[in-house]
């Protein structure tokens, strides 16, 4: 791996530190891609794009299979690197950064050809108008993928793999927070022909240079604040974008929920990856009737969660400070800490970043912990009168990338789920759907737009091109020149046939077409 070991915390501006937040130890350094080389990477990808696009989907899938095999071969390195750089327990690196990527690739290998198969459209109207139409799903060219640090493998593959299957070449800018994982990504992609998938390293400036190169499409996973900047920069080139942004996900615990399941599922949904997940539960709305019992079960579950083995550390200092600020602000404004809190759990030394799973109640909408995404191990519990209030608060207090309903009544879950404004709605589970490659993945409103994963994910990276032809080469078209009287009468008659509300108008139209059509068609070419 092209990461150089270092014994000091000093960082030159042309390098990125690979840091272990569990210990505070700097693992090594990785070189930043000089800004001047970003456009060169895009140019190389653009040169290679027609060749990659010309390979049929099955051929591309065969090459992507080599990448999948490489991932399996390097599984231990991935677990070691991702777990060290993110501070996550090894089982989480396996469950969230290896298995979902393998599943995603195998799924795309199987469905890419079907998702990209040209689709005949207008089968009735087209032939009547003398046209055969189909949609071809053509690649854009070069896709720039800009990704975050929380799942350095899965979120990177999520952003660029469907683009590759769709026939685009990609230039990937992984997060500067996890640069060793970015180097590993480069090695995993080596089985692909040179120029098909390049990795560039660096922070926001390198990402901005990638957007400005420009690319033919940008695939972004990250915060709404950066998403906005990228949308503005992409607008300069009219580059289309797909935006996978943050969430403030809500879980609704209804009066007939299986409370043991809800407590276990919500504890996991809030604290897996130390809560640093776009779709982790940050808000729980519990119907009053069961709130005491739910809270007791949830706190019992949280008290069994082992920091270190089950919940890792926060990944980097900026994130740690946001978590600390949100909890402090909430407490200062009257929230109550039911578990965890600043200073609880493993003590920090040498710059390590442990923050214990924290549960708050008495939270109000003016607290940062409800207003902003925390993206850390903090869960709030809010008691609500009934299902109605739960739905209203879930939709109004924050944005749901995903939202979940916890009830034993399937019909009720469906009814409530339909009213939740979210990119994904789940029943009696939460937080795992980004890893379901068959389901479209994306947000609403502030949590983003466009879709990754599933057939829609592949088509997201295509230009749906309408290809139309006519089998009747010996005939001109009614609306070509010249616009003589017969043409006008025939066009009027066609309007009568199509739009006339009564049968007699249609019959009159038909008569007029028969009487004038041939004359109108004369001299069209
Ligand atoms: P971030 O927005 O700070 O950074 C994301 C990426 O954008 C990084 O690679 C960064 O270097 C790059 N970047 C920063 N400024 C840029 C600029 N001006 N131009 C181009 N690129 C730029 O986000 P983060 O802290 O890495 O990730 C956390 C956020 O990501 C959270 O909001 C989380 O909810 C969100 N997220 C969303 C999803 C999803 O699927 N919707 C998945 C994971 C994370």
JSON list of N, CA, C and O and ligand atoms in Angstrom, two decimals, residues 146-151 155 158 173-177 202-209 211 220-227 229-230 244-247 277-279 316 318-319 373 375 401 434 441 447, ligand 1:
[
{"chain": "A", "resi": 146, "resn": "UNK", "atom": "N", "xyz": [-17.36, 11.58, -5.66]},
{"chain": "A", "resi": 146, "resn": "UNK", "atom": "CA", "xyz": [-16.78, 12.23, -4.47]},
{"chain": "A", "resi": 146, "resn": "UNK", "atom": "C", "xyz": [-17.45, 11.63, -3.25]},
{"chain": "A", "resi": 146, "resn": "UNK", "atom": "O", "xyz": [-18.69, 11.65, -3.14]},
{"chain": "A", "resi": 147, "resn": "UNK", "atom": "N", "xyz": [-16.66, 11.08, -2.33]},
{"chain": "A", "resi": 147, "resn": "UNK", "atom": "CA", "xyz": [-17.27, 10.21, -1.31]},
{"chain": "A", "resi": 147, "resn": "UNK", "atom": "C", "xyz": [-16.81, 10.56, 0.11]},
{"chain": "A", "resi": 147, "resn": "UNK", "atom": "O", "xyz": [-15.78, 11.20, 0.30]},
{"chain": "A", "resi": 148, "resn": "UNK", "atom": "N", "xyz": [-17.57, 10.09, 1.12]},
{"chain": "A", "resi": 148, "resn": "UNK", "atom": "CA", "xyz": [-17.26, 10.41, 2.53]},
{"chain": "A", "resi": 148, "resn": "UNK", "atom": "C", "xyz": [-16.41, 9.32, 3.20]},
{"chain": "A", "resi": 148, "resn": "UNK", "atom": "O", "xyz": [-16.03, 8.34, 2.56]},
{"chain": "A", "resi": 149, "resn": "UNK", "atom": "N", "xyz": [-16.20, 9.50, 4.49]},
{"chain": "A", "resi": 149, "resn": "UNK", "atom": "CA", "xyz": [-15.27, 8.64, 5.22]},
{"chain": "A", "resi": 149, "resn": "UNK", "atom": "C", "xyz": [-15.95, 7.56, 6.05]},
{"chain": "A", "resi": 149, "resn": "UNK", "atom": "O", "xyz": [-15.29, 6.67, 6.58]},
{"chain": "A", "resi": 150, "resn": "UNK", "atom": "N", "xyz": [-17.28, 7.61, 6.22]},
{"chain": "A", "resi": 150, "resn": "UNK", "atom": "CA", "xyz": [-17.89, 6.74, 7.23]},
{"chain": "A", "resi": 150, "resn": "UNK", "atom": "C", "xyz": [-17.90, 5.27, 6.82]},
{"chain": "A", "resi": 150, "resn": "UNK", "atom": "O", "xyz": [-17.76, 4.40, 7.67]},
{"chain": "A", "resi": 151, "resn": "UNK", "atom": "N", "xyz": [-18.07, 5.01, 5.52]},
{"chain": "A", "resi": 151, "resn": "UNK", "atom": "CA", "xyz": [-17.92, 3.65, 4.99]},
{"chain": "A", "resi": 151, "resn": "UNK", "atom": "C", "xyz": [-17.02, 3.80, 3.76]},
{"chain": "A", "resi": 151, "resn": "UNK", "atom": "O", "xyz": [-17.53, 3.90, 2.63]},
{"chain": "A", "resi": 155, "resn": "UNK", "atom": "N", "xyz": [-19.41, 3.16, 0.57]},
{"chain": "A", "resi": 155, "resn": "UNK", "atom": "CA", "xyz": [-19.94, 4.39, -0.01]},
{"chain": "A", "resi": 155, "resn": "UNK", "atom": "C", "xyz": [-19.21, 4.80, -1.28]},
{"chain": "A", "resi": 155, "resn": "UNK", "atom": "O", "xyz": [-19.78, 5.46, -2.14]},
{"chain": "A", "resi": 158, "resn": "UNK", "atom": "N", "xyz": [-20.66, 2.40, -3.87]},
{"chain": "A", "resi": 158, "resn": "UNK", "atom": "CA", "xyz": [-22.04, 2.83, -4.11]},
{"chain": "A", "resi": 158, "resn": "UNK", "atom": "C", "xyz": [-22.08, 3.98, -5.11]},
{"chain": "A", "resi": 158, "resn": "UNK", "atom": "O", "xyz": [-22.94, 4.05, -5.99]},
{"chain": "A", "resi": 173, "resn": "UNK", "atom": "N", "xyz": [-12.78, 10.51, -5.97]},
{"chain": "A", "resi": 173, "resn": "UNK", "atom": "CA", "xyz": [-12.07, 11.30, -4.95]},
{"chain": "A", "resi": 173, "resn": "UNK", "atom": "C", "xyz": [-12.63, 10.84, -3.59]},
{"chain": "A", "resi": 173, "resn": "UNK", "atom": "O", "xyz": [-13.65, 11.33, -3.12]},
{"chain": "A", "resi": 174, "resn": "UNK", "atom": "N", "xyz": [-11.91, 9.89, -2.96]},
{"chain": "A", "resi": 174, "resn": "UNK", "atom": "CA", "xyz": [-12.40, 9.45, -1.64]},
{"chain": "A", "resi": 174, "resn": "UNK", "atom": "C", "xyz": [-12.12, 10.52, -0.59]},
{"chain": "A", "resi": 174, "resn": "UNK", "atom": "O", "xyz": [-11.44, 11.51, -0.86]},
{"chain": "A", "resi": 175, "resn": "UNK", "atom": "N", "xyz": [-12.61, 10.29, 0.62]},
{"chain": "A", "resi": 175, "resn": "UNK", "atom": "CA", "xyz": [-12.46, 11.30, 1.67]},
{"chain": "A", "resi": 175, "resn": "UNK", "atom": "C", "xyz": [-11.01, 11.42, 2.14]},
{"chain": "A", "resi": 175, "resn": "UNK", "atom": "O", "xyz": [-10.30, 10.43, 2.27]},
{"chain": "A", "resi": 176, "resn": "UNK", "atom": "N", "xyz": [-10.63, 12.65, 2.42]},
{"chain": "A", "resi": 176, "resn": "UNK", "atom": "CA", "xyz": [-9.30, 12.92, 2.96]},
{"chain": "A", "resi": 176, "resn": "UNK", "atom": "C", "xyz": [-9.15, 12.40, 4.39]},
{"chain": "A", "resi": 176, "resn": "UNK", "atom": "O", "xyz": [-8.04, 12.29, 4.90]},
{"chain": "A", "resi": 177, "resn": "UNK", "atom": "N", "xyz": [-10.28, 12.05, 5.02]},
{"chain": "A", "resi": 177, "resn": "UNK", "atom": "CA", "xyz": [-10.24, 11.59, 6.41]},
{"chain": "A", "resi": 177, "resn": "UNK", "atom": "C", "xyz": [-9.75, 10.13, 6.48]},
{"chain": "A", "resi": 177, "resn": "UNK", "atom": "O", "xyz": [-9.16, 9.71, 7.47]},
{"chain": "A", "resi": 202, "resn": "UNK", "atom": "N", "xyz": [-7.16, 13.74, -1.85]},
{"chain": "A", "resi": 202, "resn": "UNK", "atom": "CA", "xyz": [-7.06, 15.12, -1.37]},
{"chain": "A", "resi": 202, "resn": "UNK", "atom": "C", "xyz": [-8.35, 15.56, -0.72]},
{"chain": "A", "resi": 202, "resn": "UNK", "atom": "O", "xyz": [-9.31, 14.78, -0.60]},
{"chain": "A", "resi": 203, "resn": "UNK", "atom": "N", "xyz": [-8.39, 16.80, -0.32]},
{"chain": "A", "resi": 203, "resn": "UNK", "atom": "CA", "xyz": [-9.55, 17.35, 0.38]},
{"chain": "A", "resi": 203, "resn": "UNK", "atom": "C", "xyz": [-10.50, 18.06, -0.57]},
{"chain": "A", "resi": 203, "resn": "UNK", "atom": "O", "xyz": [-10.56, 17.75, -1.77]},
{"chain": "A", "resi": 204, "resn": "UNK", "atom": "N", "xyz": [-11.19, 19.06, -0.02]},
{"chain": "A", "resi": 204, "resn": "UNK", "atom": "CA", "xyz": [-12.22, 19.77, -0.77]},
{"chain": "A", "resi": 204, "resn": "UNK", "atom": "C", "xyz": [-11.70, 20.42, -2.05]},
{"chain": "A", "resi": 204, "resn": "UNK", "atom": "O", "xyz": [-12.40, 20.43, -3.07]},
{"chain": "A", "resi": 205, "resn": "UNK", "atom": "N", "xyz": [-10.45, 20.92, -2.02]},
{"chain": "A", "resi": 205, "resn": "UNK", "atom": "CA", "xyz": [-9.92, 21.60, -3.22]},
{"chain": "A", "resi": 205, "resn": "UNK", "atom": "C", "xyz": [-9.78, 20.61, -4.37]},
{"chain": "A", "resi": 205, "resn": "UNK", "atom": "O", "xyz": [-10.06, 20.94, -5.53]},
{"chain": "A", "resi": 206, "resn": "UNK", "atom": "N", "xyz": [-9.35, 19.38, -4.03]},
{"chain": "A", "resi": 206, "resn": "UNK", "atom": "CA", "xyz": [-9.18, 18.37, -5.08]},
{"chain": "A", "resi": 206, "resn": "UNK", "atom": "C", "xyz": [-10.57, 17.96, -5.61]},
{"chain": "A", "resi": 206, "resn": "UNK", "atom": "O", "xyz": [-10.77, 17.81, -6.82]},
{"chain": "A", "resi": 207, "resn": "UNK", "atom": "N", "xyz": [-11.53, 17.84, -4.69]},
{"chain": "A", "resi": 207, "resn": "UNK", "atom": "CA", "xyz": [-12.91, 17.53, -5.10]},
{"chain": "A", "resi": 207, "resn": "UNK", "atom": "C", "xyz": [-13.44, 18.63, -6.00]},
{"chain": "A", "resi": 207, "resn": "UNK", "atom": "O", "xyz": [-14.06, 18.36, -7.05]},
{"chain": "A", "resi": 208, "resn": "UNK", "atom": "N", "xyz": [-13.18, 19.88, -5.61]},
{"chain": "A", "resi": 208, "resn": "UNK", "atom": "CA", "xyz": [-13.68, 21.01, -6.41]},
{"chain": "A", "resi": 208, "resn": "UNK", "atom": "C", "xyz": [-13.04, 21.01, -7.79]},
{"chain": "A", "resi": 208, "resn": "UNK", "atom": "O", "xyz": [-13.71, 21.29, -8.81]},
{"chain": "A", "resi": 209, "resn": "UNK", "atom": "N", "xyz": [-11.73, 20.65, -7.85]},
{"chain": "A", "resi": 209, "resn": "UNK", "atom": "CA", "xyz": [-11.05, 20.61, -9.15]},
{"chain": "A", "resi": 209, "resn": "UNK", "atom": "C", "xyz": [-11.66, 19.51, -10.03]},
{"chain": "A", "resi": 209, "resn": "UNK", "atom": "O", "xyz": [-11.75, 19.65, -11.25]},
{"chain": "A", "resi": 211, "resn": "UNK", "atom": "N", "xyz": [-14.82, 18.54, -9.97]},
{"chain": "A", "resi": 211, "resn": "UNK", "atom": "CA", "xyz": [-16.11, 19.03, -10.48]},
{"chain": "A", "resi": 211, "resn": "UNK", "atom": "C", "xyz": [-15.87, 20.01, -11.62]},
{"chain": "A", "resi": 211, "resn": "UNK", "atom": "O", "xyz": [-16.58, 20.03, -12.62]},
{"chain": "A", "resi": 220, "resn": "UNK", "atom": "N", "xyz": [-22.18, 12.29, -5.94]},
{"chain": "A", "resi": 220, "resn": "UNK", "atom": "CA", "xyz": [-21.68, 12.80, -4.66]},
{"chain": "A", "resi": 220, "resn": "UNK", "atom": "C", "xyz": [-22.38, 12.14, -3.48]},
{"chain": "A", "resi": 220, "resn": "UNK", "atom": "O", "xyz": [-23.61, 12.05, -3.45]},
{"chain": "A", "resi": 221, "resn": "UNK", "atom": "N", "xyz": [-21.58, 11.72, -2.51]},
{"chain": "A", "resi": 221, "resn": "UNK", "atom": "CA", "xyz": [-22.13, 11.25, -1.22]},
{"chain": "A", "resi": 221, "resn": "UNK", "atom": "C", "xyz": [-21.43, 12.08, -0.15]},
{"chain": "A", "resi": 221, "resn": "UNK", "atom": "O", "xyz": [-20.21, 12.06, -0.04]},
{"chain": "A", "resi": 222, "resn": "UNK", "atom": "N", "xyz": [-22.20, 12.81, 0.62]},
{"chain": "A", "resi": 222, "resn": "UNK", "atom": "CA", "xyz": [-21.60, 13.65, 1.67]},
{"chain": "A", "resi": 222, "resn": "UNK", "atom": "C", "xyz": [-22.64, 14.55, 2.29]},
{"chain": "A", "resi": 222, "resn": "UNK", "atom": "O", "xyz": [-23.84, 14.28, 2.24]},
{"chain": "A", "resi": 223, "resn": "UNK", "atom": "N", "xyz": [-22.18, 15.65, 2.86]},
{"chain": "A", "resi": 223, "resn": "UNK", "atom": "CA", "xyz": [-23.08, 16.52, 3.63]},
{"chain": "A", "resi": 223, "resn": "UNK", "atom": "C", "xyz": [-23.89, 17.45, 2.71]},
{"chain": "A", "resi": 223, "resn": "UNK", "atom": "O", "xyz": [-23.43, 17.79, 1.61]},
{"chain": "A", "resi": 224, "resn": "UNK", "atom": "N", "xyz": [-25.04, 17.91, 3.19]},
{"chain": "A", "resi": 224, "resn": "UNK", "atom": "CA", "xyz": [-25.82, 18.86, 2.38]},
{"chain": "A", "resi": 224, "resn": "UNK", "atom": "C", "xyz": [-25.03, 20.14, 2.10]},
{"chain": "A", "resi": 224, "resn": "UNK", "atom": "O", "xyz": [-25.16, 20.71, 1.02]},
{"chain": "A", "resi": 225, "resn": "UNK", "atom": "N", "xyz": [-24.19, 20.58, 3.05]},
{"chain": "A", "resi": 225, "resn": "UNK", "atom": "CA", "xyz": [-23.43, 21.83, 2.84]},
{"chain": "A", "resi": 225, "resn": "UNK", "atom": "C", "xyz": [-22.49, 21.68, 1.65]},
{"chain": "A", "resi": 225, "resn": "UNK", "atom": "O", "xyz": [-22.45, 22.54, 0.75]},
{"chain": "A", "resi": 226, "resn": "UNK", "atom": "N", "xyz": [-21.76, 20.57, 1.59]},
{"chain": "A", "resi": 226, "resn": "UNK", "atom": "CA", "xyz": [-20.85, 20.36, 0.46]},
{"chain": "A", "resi": 226, "resn": "UNK", "atom": "C", "xyz": [-21.67, 20.10, -0.81]},
{"chain": "A", "resi": 226, "resn": "UNK", "atom": "O", "xyz": [-21.30, 20.56, -1.90]},
{"chain": "A", "resi": 227, "resn": "UNK", "atom": "N", "xyz": [-22.76, 19.37, -0.65]},
{"chain": "A", "resi": 227, "resn": "UNK", "atom": "CA", "xyz": [-23.61, 19.09, -1.81]},
{"chain": "A", "resi": 227, "resn": "UNK", "atom": "C", "xyz": [-24.04, 20.38, -2.49]},
{"chain": "A", "resi": 227, "resn": "UNK", "atom": "O", "xyz": [-24.02, 20.48, -3.73]},
{"chain": "A", "resi": 229, "resn": "UNK", "atom": "N", "xyz": [-22.47, 23.27, -2.46]},
{"chain": "A", "resi": 229, "resn": "UNK", "atom": "CA", "xyz": [-21.32, 23.87, -3.17]},
{"chain": "A", "resi": 229, "resn": "UNK", "atom": "C", "xyz": [-21.08, 23.15, -4.50]},
{"chain": "A", "resi": 229, "resn": "UNK", "atom": "O", "xyz": [-20.79, 23.77, -5.51]},
{"chain": "A", "resi": 230, "resn": "UNK", "atom": "N", "xyz": [-21.21, 21.82, -4.46]},
{"chain": "A", "resi": 230, "resn": "UNK", "atom": "CA", "xyz": [-20.96, 21.06, -5.69]},
{"chain": "A", "resi": 230, "resn": "UNK", "atom": "C", "xyz": [-22.03, 21.35, -6.73]},
{"chain": "A", "resi": 230, "resn": "UNK", "atom": "O", "xyz": [-21.73, 21.52, -7.92]},
{"chain": "A", "resi": 244, "resn": "UNK", "atom": "N", "xyz": [-26.34, 12.31, -2.71]},
{"chain": "A", "resi": 244, "resn": "UNK", "atom": "CA", "xyz": [-26.73, 11.45, -1.58]},
{"chain": "A", "resi": 244, "resn": "UNK", "atom": "C", "xyz": [-26.25, 12.16, -0.33]},
{"chain": "A", "resi": 244, "resn": "UNK", "atom": "O", "xyz": [-25.04, 12.18, -0.05]},
{"chain": "A", "resi": 245, "resn": "UNK", "atom": "N", "xyz": [-27.18, 12.76, 0.40]},
{"chain": "A", "resi": 245, "resn": "UNK", "atom": "CA", "xyz": [-26.78, 13.67, 1.48]},
{"chain": "A", "resi": 245, "resn": "UNK", "atom": "C", "xyz": [-27.16, 13.10, 2.85]},
{"chain": "A", "resi": 245, "resn": "UNK", "atom": "O", "xyz": [-27.38, 11.92, 3.00]},
{"chain": "A", "resi": 246, "resn": "UNK", "atom": "N", "xyz": [-27.23, 13.98, 3.83]},
{"chain": "A", "resi": 246, "resn": "UNK", "atom": "CA", "xyz": [-27.40, 13.51, 5.20]},
{"chain": "A", "resi": 246, "resn": "UNK", "atom": "C", "xyz": [-28.84, 13.27, 5.60]},
{"chain": "A", "resi": 246, "resn": "UNK", "atom": "O", "xyz": [-29.77, 13.52, 4.84]},
{"chain": "A", "resi": 247, "resn": "UNK", "atom": "N", "xyz": [-29.01, 12.78, 6.81]},
{"chain": "A", "resi": 247, "resn": "UNK", "atom": "CA", "xyz": [-30.36, 12.53, 7.32]},
{"chain": "A", "resi": 247, "resn": "UNK", "atom": "C", "xyz": [-30.43, 12.76, 8.81]},
{"chain": "A", "resi": 247, "resn": "UNK", "atom": "O", "xyz": [-29.41, 12.90, 9.49]},
{"chain": "A", "resi": 277, "resn": "UNK", "atom": "N", "xyz": [-23.65, 7.30, 10.48]},
{"chain": "A", "resi": 277, "resn": "UNK", "atom": "CA", "xyz": [-24.28, 6.70, 9.31]},
{"chain": "A", "resi": 277, "resn": "UNK", "atom": "C", "xyz": [-25.38, 7.65, 8.86]},
{"chain": "A", "resi": 277, "resn": "UNK", "atom": "O", "xyz": [-26.14, 8.17, 9.69]},
{"chain": "A", "resi": 278, "resn": "UNK", "atom": "N", "xyz": [-25.43, 7.87, 7.54]},
{"chain": "A", "resi": 278, "resn": "UNK", "atom": "CA", "xyz": [-26.42, 8.81, 7.02]},
{"chain": "A", "resi": 278, "resn": "UNK", "atom": "C", "xyz": [-27.83, 8.40, 7.41]},
{"chain": "A", "resi": 278, "resn": "UNK", "atom": "O", "xyz": [-28.70, 9.23, 7.59]},
{"chain": "A", "resi": 279, "resn": "UNK", "atom": "N", "xyz": [-28.06, 7.07, 7.57]},
{"chain": "A", "resi": 279, "resn": "UNK", "atom": "CA", "xyz": [-29.40, 6.60, 7.87]},
{"chain": "A", "resi": 279, "resn": "UNK", "atom": "C", "xyz": [-29.46, 6.02, 9.27]},
{"chain": "A", "resi": 279, "resn": "UNK", "atom": "O", "xyz": [-30.24, 5.10, 9.53]},
{"chain": "A", "resi": 316, "resn": "UNK", "atom": "N", "xyz": [-13.15, 11.14, 13.47]},
{"chain": "A", "resi": 316, "resn": "UNK", "atom": "CA", "xyz": [-12.16, 12.24, 13.45]},
{"chain": "A", "resi": 316, "resn": "UNK", "atom": "C", "xyz": [-12.63, 13.43, 14.26]},
{"chain": "A", "resi": 316, "resn": "UNK", "atom": "O", "xyz": [-13.80, 13.52, 14.65]},
{"chain": "A", "resi": 318, "resn": "UNK", "atom": "N", "xyz": [-13.25, 16.68, 13.99]},
{"chain": "A", "resi": 318, "resn": "UNK", "atom": "CA", "xyz": [-14.35, 17.60, 13.67]},
{"chain": "A", "resi": 318, "resn": "UNK", "atom": "C", "xyz": [-15.69, 16.97, 14.05]},
{"chain": "A", "resi": 318, "resn": "UNK", "atom": "O", "xyz": [-16.56, 17.62, 14.62]},
{"chain": "A", "resi": 319, "resn": "UNK", "atom": "N", "xyz": [-15.81, 15.68, 13.77]},
{"chain": "A", "resi": 319, "resn": "UNK", "atom": "CA", "xyz": [-17.07, 14.99, 14.06]},
{"chain": "A", "resi": 319, "resn": "UNK", "atom": "C", "xyz": [-17.28, 14.88, 15.56]},
{"chain": "A", "resi": 319, "resn": "UNK", "atom": "O", "xyz": [-18.38, 15.08, 16.06]},
{"chain": "A", "resi": 373, "resn": "UNK", "atom": "N", "xyz": [-28.01, 17.51, 11.72]},
{"chain": "A", "resi": 373, "resn": "UNK", "atom": "CA", "xyz": [-27.57, 16.12, 11.75]},
{"chain": "A", "resi": 373, "resn": "UNK", "atom": "C", "xyz": [-26.42, 16.02, 12.76]},
{"chain": "A", "resi": 373, "resn": "UNK", "atom": "O", "xyz": [-25.50, 16.84, 12.71]},
{"chain": "A", "resi": 375, "resn": "UNK", "atom": "N", "xyz": [-24.72, 12.92, 13.45]},
{"chain": "A", "resi": 375, "resn": "UNK", "atom": "CA", "xyz": [-23.78, 11.98, 12.84]},
{"chain": "A", "resi": 375, "resn": "UNK", "atom": "C", "xyz": [-22.80, 11.45, 13.88]},
{"chain": "A", "resi": 375, "resn": "UNK", "atom": "O", "xyz": [-21.58, 11.48, 13.71]},
{"chain": "A", "resi": 401, "resn": "UNK", "atom": "N", "xyz": [-33.67, 10.70, 5.63]},
{"chain": "A", "resi": 401, "resn": "UNK", "atom": "CA", "xyz": [-33.14, 9.95, 4.49]},
{"chain": "A", "resi": 401, "resn": "UNK", "atom": "C", "xyz": [-33.91, 8.62, 4.47]},
{"chain": "A", "resi": 401, "resn": "UNK", "atom": "O", "xyz": [-34.40, 8.17, 3.46]},
{"chain": "A", "resi": 434, "resn": "UNK", "atom": "N", "xyz": [-29.27, 0.73, 2.76]},
{"chain": "A", "resi": 434, "resn": "UNK", "atom": "CA", "xyz": [-28.26, 1.19, 1.79]},
{"chain": "A", "resi": 434, "resn": "UNK", "atom": "C", "xyz": [-27.48, -0.01, 1.27]},
{"chain": "A", "resi": 434, "resn": "UNK", "atom": "O", "xyz": [-26.93, 0.02, 0.17]},
{"chain": "A", "resi": 441, "resn": "UNK", "atom": "N", "xyz": [-31.56, 3.70, -3.79]},
{"chain": "A", "resi": 441, "resn": "UNK", "atom": "CA", "xyz": [-31.07, 4.38, -2.60]},
{"chain": "A", "resi": 441, "resn": "UNK", "atom": "C", "xyz": [-30.96, 5.88, -2.87]},
{"chain": "A", "resi": 441, "resn": "UNK", "atom": "O", "xyz": [-30.29, 6.29, -3.81]},
{"chain": "A", "resi": 447, "resn": "UNK", "atom": "N", "xyz": [-32.09, 15.62, 2.03]},
{"chain": "A", "resi": 447, "resn": "UNK", "atom": "CA", "xyz": [-31.26, 14.40, 2.06]},
{"chain": "A", "resi": 447, "resn": "UNK", "atom": "C", "xyz": [-30.85, 13.95, 0.65]},
{"chain": "A", "resi": 447, "resn": "UNK", "atom": "O", "xyz": [-30.19, 12.92, 0.51]},
{"chain": "B", "resi": 1, "resn": "LIG", "atom": "P1", "xyz": [-18.40, 16.20, 3.48]},
{"chain": "B", "resi": 1, "resn": "LIG", "atom": "O1", "xyz": [-19.48, 16.85, 2.74]},
{"chain": "B", "resi": 1, "resn": "LIG", "atom": "O2", "xyz": [-17.62, 17.00, 4.45]},
{"chain": "B", "resi": 1, "resn": "LIG", "atom": "O3", "xyz": [-17.32, 15.58, 2.46]},
{"chain": "B", "resi": 1, "resn": "LIG", "atom": "C1", "xyz": [-17.68, 14.63, 1.48]},
{"chain": "B", "resi": 1, "resn": "LIG", "atom": "C2", "xyz": [-16.67, 14.66, 0.35]},
{"chain": "B", "resi": 1, "resn": "LIG", "atom": "O4", "xyz": [-16.74, 15.91, -0.32]},
{"chain": "B", "resi": 1, "resn": "LIG", "atom": "C3", "xyz": [-15.22, 14.50, 0.80]},
{"chain": "B", "resi": 1, "resn": "LIG", "atom": "O5", "xyz": [-14.57, 13.64, -0.10]},
{"chain": "B", "resi": 1, "resn": "LIG", "atom": "C4", "xyz": [-14.68, 15.92, 0.70]},
{"chain": "B", "resi": 1, "resn": "LIG", "atom": "O6", "xyz": [-13.30, 16.00, 0.49]},
{"chain": "B", "resi": 1, "resn": "LIG", "atom": "C5", "xyz": [-15.44, 16.44, -0.51]},
{"chain": "B", "resi": 1, "resn": "LIG", "atom": "N1", "xyz": [-15.53, 17.89, -0.62]},
{"chain": "B", "resi": 1, "resn": "LIG", "atom": "C6", "xyz": [-15.51, 18.82, 0.38]},
{"chain": "B", "resi": 1, "resn": "LIG", "atom": "N2", "xyz": [-15.66, 20.06, -0.13]},
{"chain": "B", "resi": 1, "resn": "LIG", "atom": "C7", "xyz": [-15.77, 19.93, -1.48]},
{"chain": "B", "resi": 1, "resn": "LIG", "atom": "C8", "xyz": [-15.97, 20.84, -2.55]},
{"chain": "B", "resi": 1, "resn": "LIG", "atom": "N3", "xyz": [-16.07, 22.15, -2.36]},
{"chain": "B", "resi": 1, "resn": "LIG", "atom": "N4", "xyz": [-16.06, 20.35, -3.81]},
{"chain": "B", "resi": 1, "resn": "LIG", "atom": "C9", "xyz": [-15.97, 19.01, -4.04]},
{"chain": "B", "resi": 1, "resn": "LIG", "atom": "N5", "xyz": [-15.78, 18.11, -3.05]},
{"chain": "B", "resi": 1, "resn": "LIG", "atom": "C10", "xyz": [-15.69, 18.55, -1.78]},
{"chain": "B", "resi": 1, "resn": "LIG", "atom": "O7", "xyz": [-19.05, 14.95, 4.19]},
{"chain": "B", "resi": 1, "resn": "LIG", "atom": "P2", "xyz": [-18.34, 13.92, 5.14]},
{"chain": "B", "resi": 1, "resn": "LIG", "atom": "O8", "xyz": [-18.07, 14.54, 6.46]},
{"chain": "B", "resi": 1, "resn": "LIG", "atom": "O9", "xyz": [-17.23, 13.24, 4.42]},
{"chain": "B", "resi": 1, "resn": "LIG", "atom": "O10", "xyz": [-19.51, 12.83, 5.29]},
{"chain": "B", "resi": 1, "resn": "LIG", "atom": "C11", "xyz": [-20.54, 12.95, 6.21]},
{"chain": "B", "resi": 1, "resn": "LIG", "atom": "C12", "xyz": [-21.82, 13.38, 5.51]},
{"chain": "B", "resi": 1, "resn": "LIG", "atom": "O11", "xyz": [-22.12, 12.49, 4.45]},
{"chain": "B", "resi": 1, "resn": "LIG", "atom": "C13", "xyz": [-23.02, 13.31, 6.43]},
{"chain": "B", "resi": 1, "resn": "LIG", "atom": "O12", "xyz": [-23.86, 14.41, 6.19]},
{"chain": "B", "resi": 1, "resn": "LIG", "atom": "C14", "xyz": [-23.71, 12.02, 6.01]},
{"chain": "B", "resi": 1, "resn": "LIG", "atom": "O13", "xyz": [-25.08, 11.96, 6.33]},
{"chain": "B", "resi": 1, "resn": "LIG", "atom": "C15", "xyz": [-23.47, 12.04, 4.54]},
{"chain": "B", "resi": 1, "resn": "LIG", "atom": "N6", "xyz": [-23.59, 10.70, 3.99]},
{"chain": "B", "resi": 1, "resn": "LIG", "atom": "C16", "xyz": [-24.63, 10.45, 3.15]},
{"chain": "B", "resi": 1, "resn": "LIG", "atom": "C17", "xyz": [-24.79, 9.17, 2.62]},
{"chain": "B", "resi": 1, "resn": "LIG", "atom": "C18", "xyz": [-25.96, 8.83, 1.72]},
{"chain": "B", "resi": 1, "resn": "LIG", "atom": "O14", "xyz": [-25.93, 7.77, 1.12]},
{"chain": "B", "resi": 1, "resn": "LIG", "atom": "N7", "xyz": [-26.97, 9.67, 1.61]},
{"chain": "B", "resi": 1, "resn": "LIG", "atom": "C19", "xyz": [-23.88, 8.17, 2.94]},
{"chain": "B", "resi": 1, "resn": "LIG", "atom": "C20", "xyz": [-22.84, 8.48, 3.80]},
{"chain": "B", "resi": 1, "resn": "LIG", "atom": "C21", "xyz": [-22.69, 9.75, 4.30]}
]
